[in-house]
Amino acid sequence: MKSLPILVYKLGGASVRDPEALRNVLHLLEHRPPHHHLVLVVSAMGKTTNGLEALLRFSDPNDPACQRAWRQVYDFHANIVTTLFPEPELLLRKMDTLLTEALDWLEQRNRLDFDFLYDQVVSLGEQVSTLILADWLELNKIPVAWFDARQLIRTDATWREAKVNWSGTAHLVRRHLAPLFSRPMAPLVLTQGFIGATVEGKTTTLGREGSDYSAAILSYCLEAKGMTIWKDVQGVLNGDPKEFEAPELLPELSYQDAIEMAYFGATVMHPKTLQPLHDACIPLEVKSFVQPNAPGTHVSSRTKSPAKPCYIVKRRQALLTIFQDDFRFATEGLLSEALQLLQEHRVKVHMVQNSALRVELCVEGESHRLDSLAEQAVAKGWNFTMHKPMILITVYQAGDLKQEPKLRGMGQLRMEQRNANTWRLLFEEEV
Ligand code: ASP
Ligand code: MG
């Protein structure tokens, strides 16, 4: 017998952020298409990842401020659990044990690489959210098989930005999930987004907002019929509603447009998500969990580019200027050396302008990485300046737009680039 087609749903933090949202998950599941197997890939609840990141600022887990920060994360989940469950005690105990691991890891901080420690602590958010969700589905008589994503997603040991080992992952997914899906009445599969493990079983994470990517990896390995990202917006809009007034829905996008927009910084999906879906021709829907029957955005290979300009904002950028007055090093040497230095520091480059003696780069990276990069640039004898914060605006499908009222009132313009369909502007961010 041929097994049923598989759908993959990705539920982001907002779709599981409070008791109401968890009730809404039941509604989503009730209205799912019949005769499909379903895989649910779930993020940490609400802003939990930020809460866990905050714990990492403390060197001593017994510091009362650290204990308070931990309590906040615990209480946030406990409130959801005590509101929803008539007998919450056992689940609360399991949650406590799991979250206490964060403090145990902090205890060992001095012996550990920070990025490794980060993955061990921050991955607890997804573990707790799926622990709660599994019990919630069971309480509501929805058969569910909970899987630890670390048994499915195999990665290398690039902590905080792990690279997927595709053949290892495909093998694990087949081994663990195929037997389940060969049954017509399989339970739905629930697993964590964002996390994976090395071959030694050490927990890794795929980069912030990486749950979309997890869902795409599983979709690819399962040859899913479709993947849906459930959001708190209608779909992909032509501007972030937090930044621009009344953005409009883009009903259809090609994979190319979607990957370009995600790369430029559209936060509606993680840029790595598109590649596996494109390679396996799996259509992606981006839909509102508040109005699950509304059409949302459909991403596939068959669509035309959006007819309207799309405005994408990336904040927290830095402008680096490297000036070299020694003519011997003029031209490409400086640029390639600068790019290499950025890569070594895991700093991302979004825009480059160079001349014989000068390179200007719009980059993004954590403060400590930028600081150490600056130190090395100075040690190399470069004339180096760094200006931040900057804000990068990309107008995708800009056509022949010249003056843009939406961009009025920004800070001082420091860099600008334009090509056939893209207009990028880097402003000083007013703080
Ligand atoms: N929880 C992770 C984050 O907030 C991953 C995700 O939600 O996609 O970055
Ligand atoms: Mg997200």
GROMACS .gro file of C-alpha atoms and ligand atoms in nm:
model
  441
    1MET     CA    1   0.000   0.000   0.000
    2LYS     CA    2   0.129   0.345  -0.087
    3SER     CA    3   0.171   0.560   0.222
    4LEU     CA    4  -0.014   0.889   0.257
    5PRO     CA    5   0.146   1.218   0.153
    6ILE     CA    6   0.329   1.408   0.426
    7LEU     CA    7   0.276   1.769   0.528
    8VAL     CA    8   0.516   1.961   0.749
    9TYR     CA    9   0.387   2.244   0.968
   10LYS     CA   10   0.623   2.485   1.135
   11LEU     CA   11   0.485   2.658   1.442
   12GLY     CA   12   0.686   2.963   1.545
   13GLY     CA   13   0.721   3.109   1.894
   14ALA     CA   14   0.418   3.336   1.856
   15SER     CA   15   0.190   3.046   1.767
   16VAL     CA   16   0.262   2.882   2.104
   17ARG     CA   17   0.318   3.192   2.317
   18ASP     CA   18   0.030   3.161   2.564
   19PRO     CA   19  -0.262   2.937   2.664
   20GLU     CA   20  -0.486   3.093   2.400
   21ALA     CA   21  -0.230   3.019   2.129
   22LEU     CA   22  -0.207   2.656   2.241
   23ARG     CA   23  -0.584   2.626   2.219
   24ASN     CA   24  -0.556   2.769   1.870
   25VAL     CA   25  -0.309   2.493   1.775
   26LEU     CA   26  -0.593   2.244   1.833
   27HIS     CA   27  -0.808   2.446   1.597
   28LEU     CA   28  -0.533   2.442   1.332
   29LEU     CA   29  -0.498   2.068   1.363
   30GLU     CA   30  -0.873   2.010   1.342
   31HIS     CA   31  -0.878   2.189   1.009
   32ARG     CA   32  -0.581   2.017   0.854
   33PRO     CA   33  -0.637   1.841   0.524
   34PRO     CA   34  -0.754   1.481   0.566
   35HIS     CA   35  -0.557   1.176   0.449
   36HIS     CA   36  -0.210   1.318   0.514
   37HIS     CA   37   0.058   1.242   0.764
   38LEU     CA   38   0.165   1.546   0.959
   39VAL     CA   39   0.495   1.657   1.109
   40LEU     CA   40   0.490   1.951   1.349
   41VAL     CA   41   0.816   2.141   1.396
   42VAL     CA   42   0.792   2.377   1.688
   43SER     CA   43   0.994   2.674   1.817
   44ALA     CA   44   1.048   2.783   2.173
   45MET     CA   45   0.741   2.950   2.323
   46GLY     CA   46   0.710   3.327   2.280
   47LYS     CA   47   1.037   3.502   2.354
   48THR     CA   48   1.194   3.213   2.545
   49THR     CA   49   1.508   3.202   2.329
   50ASN     CA   50   1.584   3.562   2.428
   51GLY     CA   51   1.516   3.472   2.791
   52LEU     CA   52   1.765   3.185   2.776
   53GLU     CA   53   2.020   3.404   2.598
   54ALA     CA   54   1.985   3.648   2.887
   55LEU     CA   55   2.093   3.375   3.132
   56LEU     CA   56   2.420   3.343   2.945
   57ARG     CA   57   2.523   3.688   3.059
   58PHE     CA   58   2.578   3.556   3.408
   59SER     CA   59   2.898   3.390   3.512
   60ASP     CA   60   2.754   3.262   3.838
   61PRO     CA   61   2.426   3.069   3.832
   62ASN     CA   62   2.380   3.149   4.201
   63ASP     CA   63   2.383   3.522   4.137
   64PRO     CA   64   2.036   3.638   4.252
   65ALA     CA   65   1.990   3.827   3.924
   66CYS     CA   66   2.057   3.505   3.732
   67GLN     CA   67   1.814   3.318   3.954
   68ARG     CA   68   1.552   3.583   3.881
   69ALA     CA   69   1.614   3.560   3.507
   70TRP     CA   70   1.578   3.181   3.529
   71ARG     CA   71   1.256   3.220   3.730
   72GLN     CA   72   1.110   3.438   3.460
   73VAL     CA   73   1.162   3.167   3.201
   74TYR     CA   74   1.023   2.904   3.436
   75ASP     CA   75   0.720   3.110   3.543
   76PHE     CA   76   0.636   3.196   3.184
   77HIS     CA   77   0.599   2.827   3.102
   78ALA     CA   78   0.446   2.736   3.438
   79ASN     CA   79   0.171   2.990   3.379
   80ILE     CA   80   0.082   2.823   3.049
   81VAL     CA   81   0.087   2.478   3.206
   82THR     CA   82  -0.119   2.564   3.514
   83THR     CA   83  -0.376   2.745   3.301
   84LEU     CA   84  -0.424   2.458   3.059
   85PHE     CA   85  -0.378   2.139   3.258
   86PRO     CA   86  -0.616   2.022   3.530
   87GLU     CA   87  -0.333   1.824   3.693
   88PRO     CA   88  -0.014   2.007   3.607
   89GLU     CA   89   0.219   1.873   3.880
   90LEU     CA   90   0.405   1.605   3.688
   91LEU     CA   91   0.456   1.823   3.384
   92LEU     CA   92   0.579   2.108   3.604
   93ARG     CA   93   0.835   1.875   3.760
   94LYS     CA   94   0.959   1.759   3.419
   95MET     CA   95   0.982   2.119   3.307
   96ASP     CA   96   1.174   2.217   3.617
   97THR     CA   97   1.425   1.935   3.567
   98LEU     CA   98   1.478   2.032   3.205
   99LEU     CA   99   1.518   2.405   3.267
  100THR     CA  100   1.748   2.344   3.564
  101GLU     CA  101   1.994   2.200   3.313
  102ALA     CA  102   2.055   2.561   3.208
  103LEU     CA  103   2.191   2.642   3.555
  104ASP     CA  104   2.398   2.322   3.560
  105TRP     CA  105   2.558   2.424   3.232
  106LEU     CA  106   2.630   2.774   3.362
  107GLU     CA  107   2.805   2.615   3.658
  108GLN     CA  108   3.063   2.477   3.413
  109ARG     CA  109   3.099   2.799   3.220
  110ASN     CA  110   3.469   2.855   3.285
  111ARG     CA  111   3.564   2.521   3.135
  112LEU     CA  112   3.353   2.552   2.822
  113ASP     CA  113   3.366   2.727   2.489
  114PHE     CA  114   3.102   3.000   2.497
  115ASP     CA  115   2.937   2.906   2.167
  116PHE     CA  116   2.910   2.543   2.279
  117LEU     CA  117   2.758   2.653   2.609
  118TYR     CA  118   2.514   2.873   2.420
  119ASP     CA  119   2.377   2.579   2.225
  120GLN     CA  120   2.335   2.365   2.535
  121VAL     CA  121   2.139   2.635   2.718
  122VAL     CA  122   1.939   2.793   2.439
  123SER     CA  123   1.823   2.461   2.292
  124LEU     CA  124   1.626   2.401   2.613
  125GLY     CA  125   1.357   2.641   2.488
  126GLU     CA  126   1.250   2.409   2.208
  127GLN     CA  127   1.278   2.106   2.434
  128VAL     CA  128   1.043   2.259   2.691
  129SER     CA  129   0.796   2.383   2.432
  130THR     CA  130   0.757   2.040   2.270
  131LEU     CA  131   0.737   1.873   2.611
  132ILE     CA  132   0.437   2.089   2.694
  133LEU     CA  133   0.281   2.066   2.350
  134ALA     CA  134   0.304   1.685   2.343
  135ASP     CA  135   0.116   1.663   2.673
  136TRP     CA  136  -0.135   1.921   2.555
  137LEU     CA  137  -0.214   1.724   2.240
  138GLU     CA  138  -0.246   1.405   2.437
  139LEU     CA  139  -0.477   1.570   2.687
  140ASN     CA  140  -0.692   1.662   2.389
  141LYS     CA  141  -0.689   1.309   2.252
  142ILE     CA  142  -0.468   1.384   1.954
  143PRO     CA  143  -0.230   1.091   1.903
  144VAL     CA  144   0.123   1.226   1.891
  145ALA     CA  145   0.472   1.080   1.862
  146TRP     CA  146   0.731   1.312   2.018
  147PHE     CA  147   1.075   1.294   1.863
  148ASP     CA  148   1.397   1.447   1.982
  149ALA     CA  149   1.525   1.649   1.683
  150ARG     CA  150   1.877   1.554   1.792
  151GLN     CA  151   1.799   1.203   1.676
  152LEU     CA  152   1.690   1.330   1.338
  153ILE     CA  153   1.907   1.626   1.241
  154ARG     CA  154   2.277   1.550   1.216
  155THR     CA  155   2.513   1.846   1.202
  156ASP     CA  156   2.877   1.937   1.231
  157ALA     CA  157   3.009   2.108   1.544
  158THR     CA  158   2.985   2.471   1.430
  159TRP     CA  159   2.814   2.577   1.751
  160ARG     CA  160   2.534   2.831   1.702
  161GLU     CA  161   2.537   2.792   1.326
  162ALA     CA  162   2.569   2.423   1.270
  163LYS     CA  163   2.594   2.291   0.915
  164VAL     CA  164   2.363   2.007   0.826
  165ASN     CA  165   2.507   1.671   0.733
  166TRP     CA  166   2.251   1.585   0.467
  167SER     CA  167   2.327   1.220   0.413
  168GLY     CA  168   2.341   1.152   0.788
  169THR     CA  169   2.015   1.338   0.842
  170ALA     CA  170   1.837   1.163   0.555
  171HIS     CA  171   1.946   0.830   0.698
  172LEU     CA  172   1.822   0.913   1.049
  173VAL     CA  173   1.492   1.052   0.925
  174ARG     CA  174   1.432   0.741   0.719
  175ARG     CA  175   1.527   0.513   1.005
  176HIS     CA  176   1.309   0.681   1.266
  177LEU     CA  177   1.014   0.815   1.072
  178ALA     CA  178   0.961   0.587   0.773
  179PRO     CA  179   0.834   0.291   0.980
  180LEU     CA  180   0.585   0.521   1.147
  181PHE     CA  181   0.457   0.664   0.822
  182SER     CA  182   0.414   0.324   0.663
  183ARG     CA  183   0.109   0.293   0.890
  184PRO     CA  184  -0.210   0.459   0.759
  185MET     CA  185  -0.315   0.569   1.109
  186ALA     CA  186   0.020   0.712   1.218
  187PRO     CA  187   0.016   0.964   1.503
  188LEU     CA  188   0.131   1.310   1.418
  189VAL     CA  189   0.500   1.361   1.466
  190LEU     CA  190   0.609   1.644   1.695
  191THR     CA  191   0.968   1.763   1.708
  192GLN     CA  192   1.177   2.069   1.787
  193GLY     CA  193   1.289   2.327   1.538
  194PHE     CA  194   1.630   2.496   1.560
  195ILE     CA  195   1.824   2.209   1.717
  196GLY     CA  196   2.027   1.913   1.600
  197ALA     CA  197   2.322   1.710   1.721
  198THR     CA  198   2.670   1.612   1.617
  199VAL     CA  199   2.761   1.252   1.551
  200GLU     CA  200   2.886   1.240   1.913
  201GLY     CA  201   2.539   1.342   2.030
  202LYS     CA  202   2.632   1.698   2.132
  203THR     CA  203   2.347   1.947   2.094
  204THR     CA  204   2.384   2.212   1.825
  205THR     CA  205   2.165   2.494   1.699
  206LEU     CA  206   2.111   2.611   1.342
  207GLY     CA  207   2.120   2.987   1.400
  208ARG     CA  208   1.856   3.223   1.535
  209GLU     CA  209   1.518   3.179   1.370
  210GLY     CA  210   1.638   2.841   1.250
  211SER     CA  211   1.315   2.648   1.308
  212ASP     CA  212   1.196   2.728   0.957
  213TYR     CA  213   1.512   2.567   0.832
  214SER     CA  214   1.454   2.256   1.046
  215ALA     CA  215   1.109   2.219   0.894
  216ALA     CA  216   1.255   2.251   0.544
  217ILE     CA  217   1.526   1.992   0.620
  218LEU     CA  218   1.264   1.744   0.736
  219SER     CA  219   1.039   1.827   0.441
  220TYR     CA  220   1.326   1.753   0.207
  221CYS     CA  221   1.425   1.427   0.373
  222LEU     CA  222   1.063   1.310   0.389
  223GLU     CA  223   0.981   1.421   0.034
  224ALA     CA  224   0.690   1.610   0.183
  225LYS     CA  225   0.405   1.721  -0.035
  226GLY     CA  226   0.408   2.067   0.122
  227MET     CA  227   0.534   2.277   0.409
  228THR     CA  228   0.345   2.552   0.592
  229ILE     CA  229   0.492   2.819   0.817
  230TRP     CA  230   0.220   2.945   1.053
  231LYS     CA  231   0.272   3.311   1.144
  232ASP     CA  232   0.107   3.597   1.326
  233VAL     CA  233   0.087   3.790   0.996
  234GLN     CA  234  -0.124   3.705   0.690
  235GLY     CA  235   0.170   3.576   0.489
  236VAL     CA  236   0.469   3.740   0.325
  237LEU     CA  237   0.400   4.112   0.306
  238ASN     CA  238   0.577   4.374   0.099
  239GLY     CA  239   0.706   4.539   0.418
  240ASP     CA  240   0.741   4.451   0.784
  241PRO     CA  241   0.427   4.580   0.960
  242LYS     CA  242   0.647   4.680   1.257
  243GLU     CA  243   0.840   4.915   1.027
  244PHE     CA  244   0.593   5.034   0.762
  245GLU     CA  245   0.229   5.131   0.756
  246ALA     CA  246  -0.022   4.903   0.586
  247PRO     CA  247   0.202   4.664   0.395
  248GLU     CA  248   0.027   4.444   0.140
  249LEU     CA  249   0.014   4.067   0.112
  250LEU     CA  250   0.216   3.900  -0.165
  251PRO     CA  251  -0.014   3.611  -0.265
  252GLU     CA  252   0.255   3.431  -0.466
  253LEU     CA  253   0.633   3.423  -0.480
  254SER     CA  254   0.888   3.219  -0.669
  255TYR     CA  255   1.158   3.038  -0.471
  256GLN     CA  256   1.405   3.288  -0.616
  257ASP     CA  257   1.212   3.590  -0.492
  258ALA     CA  258   1.158   3.430  -0.154
  259ILE     CA  259   1.525   3.347  -0.106
  260GLU     CA  260   1.631   3.694  -0.219
  261MET     CA  261   1.388   3.860   0.020
  262ALA     CA  262   1.487   3.634   0.310
  263TYR     CA  263   1.852   3.702   0.237
  264PHE     CA  264   1.792   4.078   0.229
  265GLY     CA  265   1.643   4.043   0.576
  266ALA     CA  266   1.270   3.971   0.545
  267THR     CA  267   1.226   3.804   0.882
  268VAL     CA  268   0.917   3.616   0.775
  269MET     CA  269   1.136   3.316   0.691
  270HIS     CA  270   1.492   3.204   0.747
  271PRO     CA  271   1.700   3.234   0.427
  272LYS     CA  272   1.831   2.878   0.443
  273THR     CA  273   1.474   2.745   0.436
  274LEU     CA  274   1.428   2.794   0.065
  275GLN     CA  275   1.714   2.587  -0.071
  276PRO     CA  276   1.593   2.240   0.035
  277LEU     CA  277   1.237   2.324  -0.067
  278HIS     CA  278   1.351   2.450  -0.405
  279ASP     CA  279   1.574   2.147  -0.462
  280ALA     CA  280   1.292   1.905  -0.391
  281CYS     CA  281   1.021   2.123  -0.552
  282ILE     CA  282   0.819   2.134  -0.231
  283PRO     CA  283   0.572   2.423  -0.224
  284LEU     CA  284   0.577   2.648   0.080
  285GLU     CA  285   0.275   2.821   0.229
  286VAL     CA  286   0.316   3.109   0.471
  287LYS     CA  287  -0.014   3.154   0.653
  288SER     CA  288  -0.176   3.319   0.950
  289PHE     CA  289  -0.250   3.097   1.247
  290VAL     CA  290  -0.521   3.343   1.342
  291GLN     CA  291  -0.701   3.299   1.009
  292PRO     CA  292  -0.594   2.955   0.893
  293ASN     CA  293  -0.844   2.952   0.608
  294ALA     CA  294  -0.717   3.276   0.453
  295PRO     CA  295  -0.495   3.212   0.150
  296GLY     CA  296  -0.157   3.347   0.273
  297THR     CA  297   0.147   3.336   0.046
  298HIS     CA  298   0.222   3.047  -0.185
  299VAL     CA  299   0.589   2.994  -0.276
  300SER     CA  300   0.671   2.762  -0.566
  301SER     CA  301   0.858   2.752  -0.895
  302ARG     CA  302   0.559   2.845  -1.102
  303THR     CA  303   0.502   3.204  -1.001
  304LYS     CA  304   0.598   3.545  -1.132
  305SER     CA  305   0.789   3.810  -0.940
  306PRO     CA  306   0.588   4.038  -0.713
  307ALA     CA  307   0.456   4.333  -0.908
  308LYS     CA  308   0.507   4.573  -0.621
  309PRO     CA  309   0.825   4.695  -0.455
  310CYS     CA  310   0.907   4.516  -0.129
  311TYR     CA  311   1.069   4.702   0.159
  312ILE     CA  312   1.305   4.506   0.376
  313VAL     CA  313   1.468   4.649   0.686
  314LYS     CA  314   1.775   4.517   0.860
  315ARG     CA  315   1.868   4.695   1.179
  316ARG     CA  316   2.182   4.661   1.393
  317GLN     CA  317   2.423   4.689   1.101
  318ALA     CA  318   2.773   4.833   1.119
  319LEU     CA  319   2.962   5.032   0.857
  320LEU     CA  320   3.330   4.944   0.838
  321THR     CA  321   3.569   5.164   0.647
  322ILE     CA  322   3.920   5.044   0.579
  323PHE     CA  323   4.158   5.291   0.428
  324GLN     CA  324   4.499   5.192   0.307
  325ASP     CA  325   4.748   5.465   0.224
  326ASP     CA  326   5.028   5.230   0.126
  327PHE     CA  327   4.999   5.204  -0.252
  328ARG     CA  328   5.168   4.865  -0.257
  329PHE     CA  329   4.854   4.703  -0.118
  330ALA     CA  330   4.612   4.885  -0.343
  331THR     CA  331   4.329   4.710  -0.534
  332GLU     CA  332   4.203   4.357  -0.474
  333GLY     CA  333   4.448   4.254  -0.202
  334LEU     CA  334   4.285   4.471   0.061
  335LEU     CA  335   3.934   4.359  -0.023
  336SER     CA  336   4.010   3.990  -0.011
  337GLU     CA  337   4.204   4.027   0.313
  338ALA     CA  338   3.915   4.220   0.466
  339LEU     CA  339   3.663   3.956   0.361
  340GLN     CA  340   3.878   3.683   0.505
  341LEU     CA  341   3.903   3.862   0.837
  342LEU     CA  342   3.525   3.900   0.847
  343GLN     CA  343   3.473   3.533   0.777
  344GLU     CA  344   3.717   3.433   1.053
  345HIS     CA  345   3.512   3.640   1.296
  346ARG     CA  346   3.178   3.504   1.171
  347VAL     CA  347   3.068   3.853   1.074
  348LYS     CA  348   2.823   3.867   0.782
  349VAL     CA  349   2.871   4.109   0.493
  350HIS     CA  350   2.566   4.265   0.331
  351MET     CA  351   2.710   4.531   0.105
  352VAL     CA  352   3.057   4.621  -0.024
  353GLN     CA  353   3.196   4.923  -0.203
  354ASN     CA  354   3.560   4.948  -0.284
  355SER     CA  355   3.814   5.163  -0.461
  356ALA     CA  356   4.189   5.119  -0.497
  357LEU     CA  357   4.266   5.235  -0.147
  358ARG     CA  358   3.940   5.208   0.035
  359VAL     CA  359   3.688   4.939   0.124
  360GLU     CA  360   3.353   5.012   0.281
  361LEU     CA  361   3.142   4.728   0.412
  362CYS     CA  362   2.801   4.702   0.564
  363VAL     CA  363   2.825   4.413   0.808
  364GLU     CA  364   2.634   4.243   1.085
  365GLY     CA  365   2.775   4.059   1.382
  366GLU     CA  366   2.771   4.035   1.758
  367SER     CA  367   2.950   4.315   1.943
  368HIS     CA  368   3.226   4.098   2.085
  369ARG     CA  369   3.304   3.960   1.738
  370LEU     CA  370   3.310   4.312   1.589
  371ASP     CA  371   3.534   4.436   1.869
  372SER     CA  372   3.785   4.161   1.819
  373LEU     CA  373   3.774   4.218   1.443
  374ALA     CA  374   3.848   4.589   1.499
  375GLU     CA  375   4.146   4.500   1.719
  376GLN     CA  376   4.293   4.278   1.450
  377ALA     CA  377   4.233   4.533   1.177
  378VAL     CA  378   4.423   4.792   1.379
  379ALA     CA  379   4.699   4.536   1.448
  380LYS     CA  380   4.734   4.492   1.072
  381GLY     CA  381   4.811   4.862   1.046
  382TRP     CA  382   4.489   4.944   0.860
  383ASN     CA  383   4.316   5.276   0.901
  384PHE     CA  384   3.994   5.135   1.026
  385THR     CA  385   3.670   5.292   1.144
  386MET     CA  386   3.348   5.133   1.255
  387HIS     CA  387   3.019   5.315   1.273
  388LYS     CA  388   2.710   5.165   1.433
  389PRO     CA  389   2.420   5.123   1.461
  390MET     CA  390   2.325   5.150   1.097
  391ILE     CA  391   2.004   5.049   0.928
  392LEU     CA  392   1.999   4.879   0.589
  393ILE     CA  393   1.693   4.913   0.372
  394THR     CA  394   1.649   4.706   0.061
  395VAL     CA  395   1.381   4.786  -0.190
  396TYR     CA  396   1.335   4.464  -0.384
  397GLN     CA  397   1.166   4.492  -0.724
  398ALA     CA  398   1.235   4.864  -0.707
  399GLY     CA  399   1.173   4.907  -1.081
  400ASP     CA  400   1.244   5.267  -1.168
  401LEU     CA  401   1.146   5.403  -0.827
  402LYS     CA  402   1.355   5.712  -0.762
  403GLN     CA  403   1.224   5.888  -0.462
  404GLU     CA  404   1.064   5.689  -0.199
  405PRO     CA  405   0.835   5.855   0.053
  406LYS     CA  406   0.864   5.551   0.281
  407LEU     CA  407   1.234   5.627   0.326
  408ARG     CA  408   1.191   5.989   0.421
  409GLY     CA  409   1.293   6.080   0.772
  410MET     CA  410   1.563   5.816   0.800
  411GLY     CA  411   1.903   5.918   0.936
  412GLN     CA  412   2.197   6.022   0.722
  413LEU     CA  413   2.249   5.813   0.408
  414ARG     CA  414   2.601   5.661   0.407
  415MET     CA  415   2.599   5.407   0.125
  416GLU     CA  416   2.372   5.330  -0.168
  417GLN     CA  417   2.366   5.065  -0.439
  418ARG     CA  418   2.133   4.990  -0.718
  419ASN     CA  419   2.103   4.714  -0.976
  420ALA     CA  420   1.832   4.592  -1.212
  421ASN     CA  421   1.571   4.520  -0.948
  422THR     CA  422   1.724   4.605  -0.614
  423TRP     CA  423   1.792   4.932  -0.442
  424ARG     CA  424   1.986   4.924  -0.116
  425LEU     CA  425   2.039   5.214   0.120
  426LEU     CA  426   2.241   5.227   0.438
  427PHE     CA  427   2.143   5.494   0.688
  428GLU     CA  428   2.281   5.593   1.023
  429GLU     CA  429   2.031   5.467   1.273
  430GLU     CA  430   1.908   5.735   1.507
  431VAL     CA  431   1.930   5.618   1.866
  432ASP     N1  432   1.367   2.967   1.898
  432ASP     C1  433   1.468   3.002   1.801
  432ASP     C2  434   1.479   3.153   1.789
  432ASP     O1  435   1.398   3.223   1.848
  432ASP     C3  436   1.445   2.941   1.669
  432ASP     C4  437   1.317   2.982   1.599
  432ASP     O2  438   1.222   3.021   1.664
  432ASP     O3  439   1.311   2.974   1.477
  432ASP     O4  440   1.565   3.201   1.723
  433MG      MG  441   1.075   3.288   1.285
   0.00000   0.00000   0.00000
